[in-house]
XYZ file of C-alpha atoms in Angstrom:
259
model
C 0.450 -0.056 0.015
C 2.666 2.493 0.585
C 6.592 2.597 0.040
C 9.191 4.797 1.300
C 9.839 6.854 -2.464
C 6.503 8.089 -2.042
C 3.983 7.887 1.125
C 0.175 7.722 0.722
C -2.807 6.138 2.507
C -5.051 4.461 0.560
C -8.938 5.515 1.596
C -11.391 3.797 0.096
C -11.543 2.549 -3.046
C -9.808 4.919 -5.656
C -6.440 3.113 -6.325
C -9.066 -0.142 -7.902
C -11.281 2.710 -9.685
C -7.525 4.362 -10.985
C -7.132 0.964 -12.753
C -9.315 0.288 -14.157
C -9.630 3.634 -15.873
C -5.949 3.112 -17.040
C -7.186 -0.714 -18.121
C -9.530 1.025 -20.086
C -7.728 4.072 -21.553
C -10.624 5.986 -20.096
C -10.154 9.971 -18.178
C -9.849 9.970 -14.201
C -11.560 13.548 -12.629
C -10.752 13.257 -8.690
C -12.112 16.584 -6.456
C -11.512 17.290 -3.333
C -10.982 20.052 -0.643
C -7.495 21.888 -1.309
C -3.957 19.795 0.563
C -6.411 16.329 1.000
C -4.695 14.031 -0.559
C -4.883 14.543 -4.400
C -1.638 14.882 -6.063
C -0.460 12.932 -3.818
C -2.615 10.250 -4.937
C -1.918 11.184 -8.646
C 2.072 11.062 -7.802
C 1.432 7.594 -6.035
C -0.430 6.485 -8.440
C 2.699 7.305 -11.120
C 4.675 5.103 -9.003
C 2.537 2.438 -8.224
C 2.500 2.143 -12.587
C 5.430 3.185 -13.227
C 4.620 6.032 -15.627
C 6.186 9.545 -15.770
C 3.815 11.757 -14.461
C 3.559 15.466 -16.208
C 2.026 17.842 -13.425
C 0.334 20.585 -14.978
C -0.722 23.724 -12.674
C -3.908 25.450 -13.790
C -4.576 29.456 -13.881
C -7.172 32.078 -15.580
C -4.177 32.991 -17.449
C -3.812 28.676 -18.993
C -3.985 29.208 -22.614
C -4.963 26.223 -25.456
C -0.853 26.473 -26.316
C 1.004 25.947 -23.374
C -0.594 22.688 -22.946
C -0.716 21.942 -26.973
C 2.679 24.534 -27.683
C 3.755 26.962 -30.247
C 5.358 28.394 -33.053
C 9.334 29.528 -31.486
C 11.569 31.939 -33.500
C 15.756 30.957 -33.586
C 18.573 32.238 -35.961
C 17.415 29.353 -38.246
C 13.972 30.072 -39.005
C 10.279 29.248 -37.153
C 10.200 25.768 -35.319
C 7.302 23.315 -33.353
C 7.609 23.114 -29.692
C 5.268 20.500 -27.897
C 3.259 21.713 -25.262
C 3.759 19.554 -21.908
C 0.005 18.012 -23.255
C 0.822 17.315 -26.009
C 4.492 15.274 -24.956
C 2.648 13.371 -22.377
C 0.033 12.125 -25.501
C 4.011 11.562 -27.813
C 5.246 9.989 -25.377
C 2.480 7.878 -22.658
C 2.605 8.738 -19.357
C 0.164 10.435 -16.715
C -0.792 14.288 -17.217
C -2.458 15.770 -14.572
C -3.584 18.937 -14.785
C -4.717 20.497 -11.144
C -7.525 22.655 -9.902
C -8.773 22.217 -13.634
C -11.339 24.815 -12.913
C -9.130 27.903 -12.622
C -8.405 27.162 -16.397
C -10.352 29.188 -18.739
C -13.407 27.760 -21.274
C -11.816 27.965 -24.130
C -9.081 25.556 -22.642
C -10.254 23.163 -21.237
C -12.503 22.650 -24.890
C -8.468 21.052 -26.420
C -9.040 17.978 -24.144
C -12.663 17.234 -25.543
C -11.300 14.978 -28.228
C -8.473 13.450 -26.249
C -11.090 11.914 -23.594
C -13.753 10.110 -25.702
C -12.825 6.948 -27.747
C -10.627 8.560 -29.735
C -8.253 9.085 -27.792
C -6.271 11.764 -30.577
C -5.490 15.440 -29.735
C -5.622 17.456 -33.014
C -2.808 20.612 -32.648
C -4.920 23.375 -35.165
C -1.429 25.416 -35.876
C 0.134 22.041 -38.039
C -2.839 19.818 -39.090
C -1.049 17.648 -36.718
C -3.549 14.597 -35.446
C -1.465 12.562 -32.688
C -3.273 9.158 -31.599
C -2.337 9.279 -27.470
C -0.379 6.536 -26.488
C -1.071 3.495 -25.269
C 0.847 4.541 -21.627
C -1.000 7.976 -22.145
C -3.854 8.800 -18.906
C -5.347 12.363 -18.548
C -6.081 13.048 -14.917
C -7.571 16.583 -13.731
C -8.306 17.675 -10.280
C -10.724 20.156 -8.790
C -12.084 22.014 -5.478
C -15.565 21.736 -5.614
C -15.695 24.367 -3.231
C -13.661 26.824 -5.332
C -16.735 25.873 -8.116
C -18.923 29.507 -8.983
C -20.925 30.684 -11.744
C -18.041 32.582 -13.431
C -15.507 28.863 -12.637
C -16.484 25.227 -13.109
C -16.344 22.530 -15.925
C -19.446 22.780 -18.327
C -21.118 19.440 -18.335
C -20.155 18.621 -21.447
C -16.528 18.204 -19.822
C -17.298 16.590 -16.615
C -20.077 14.034 -18.958
C -16.372 13.107 -20.367
C -14.478 11.161 -16.559
C -14.690 9.036 -14.440
C -14.745 10.879 -10.829
C -13.817 10.423 -7.600
C -14.661 12.237 -4.541
C -11.815 12.216 -1.931
C -11.955 13.661 1.597
C -9.615 14.540 3.825
C -8.934 10.925 5.788
C -10.685 9.252 9.000
C -8.711 10.205 12.384
C -7.161 6.966 12.904
C -4.945 7.126 9.582
C -4.109 10.859 9.456
C -2.377 10.390 12.888
C -1.434 8.235 11.218
C -0.063 10.374 7.858
C 1.141 13.060 10.146
C 3.906 10.242 11.827
C 5.266 8.848 8.940
C 5.849 12.558 7.751
C 7.085 14.428 10.405
C 8.270 11.569 13.129
C 5.640 13.646 15.589
C 4.736 11.189 18.395
C 1.260 9.905 18.266
C -0.632 12.595 22.001
C 0.802 15.455 19.638
C -0.342 14.085 16.319
C -3.542 12.575 17.771
C -3.559 16.274 19.354
C -3.735 17.849 16.341
C -6.180 15.521 14.687
C -8.710 16.548 17.242
C -7.998 20.015 16.630
C -8.485 19.888 12.853
C -12.106 17.514 12.424
C -13.041 20.956 15.187
C -12.272 23.225 13.877
C -13.658 21.550 10.495
C -17.066 21.643 11.695
C -17.034 24.950 12.851
C -19.970 27.280 11.070
C -20.129 30.744 13.504
C -16.429 31.009 11.571
C -15.861 32.555 8.569
C -12.925 30.499 6.993
C -12.985 30.200 2.890
C -11.390 26.631 3.782
C -11.239 23.995 6.286
C -8.516 22.954 8.122
C -6.307 20.836 5.167
C -4.167 17.481 6.169
C -1.276 19.825 3.913
C -1.728 22.257 6.977
C -0.876 19.465 9.750
C 1.912 17.960 8.570
C 3.451 21.395 7.960
C 2.676 21.367 12.197
C 3.894 18.373 12.891
C 7.031 18.758 11.300
C 7.751 22.166 13.346
C 7.108 21.090 16.130
C 9.441 17.981 15.390
C 11.595 20.192 15.178
C 11.495 22.341 18.098
C 9.059 25.214 17.193
C 7.131 26.259 20.179
C 2.644 24.671 20.059
C 1.425 28.168 19.828
C 3.276 29.977 17.211
C 3.611 26.418 15.226
C -0.728 26.197 15.240
C -0.269 29.936 14.847
C 1.709 30.202 11.205
C 0.634 26.679 10.075
C -2.832 26.185 10.756
C -4.741 29.915 11.528
C -2.509 32.311 9.785
C -3.349 29.917 6.110
C -7.014 30.486 6.782
C -7.745 33.702 7.679
C -7.122 37.407 7.986
C -9.872 38.802 9.995
C -8.399 39.274 13.760
C -11.116 37.997 15.525
C -11.677 35.724 13.881
C -7.754 34.674 15.479
C -7.824 35.234 18.573
C -11.079 32.208 18.122
C -9.156 30.408 16.926
C -5.984 30.286 19.204
C -8.598 29.814 22.392
C -9.334 26.572 20.317
C -6.173 26.197 20.440
C -5.319 26.877 24.071
C -8.230 24.252 24.480
C -5.904 21.812 23.500
C -2.236 22.443 23.951
């Protein structure tokens, strides 16, 4: 289930479903809150399948050319340079588009011909049509809480993927993750997970996101290096979650109740 190169705690049937996707050349869509392990899972599967992984962080300015490629100018004239998506389609491997909803809709349209029976990439500027390598796998991810009217996957795009929902690990597994990643003792790891669980349940504070497993790992690493518990929680949990002074004070009180 795990190894020393890329540690991942299996939560449910995600490995099984991903392997079915690979077996049948199906693209995968992974959705879940920030810092819950989506990227780590894709890296883990790339390792287990012994396939290279190309990760593309999506953003508002990401264009189709950034994915597919463009003509460049050299002293000898113009030449075509493949983008990261094109290179992976040609050579095989996992192409992982992180936070796909941050990309422009006219950019994600270029994925359509890769996510159905054709498994082709059309390069309009050169007229080339590339059949995907037999080891090519397309994976996208996003945080559902970031979706709104302006940002979100079109139904015509969503329905081209096999979907998997991720969430923060159950308490015992999250404790094991903290211990493995930071070498912190079990008692401290347990208290951090309990603290995170309480913050995640808060409804009367204006928090835009919950405490992620990633933030807990940061906190545990600082603690294992000798950092004061109040400082570690302040700078690794509270400050990343809010800018509001009153919310900071409320979270500090909660931290003090645990440590």
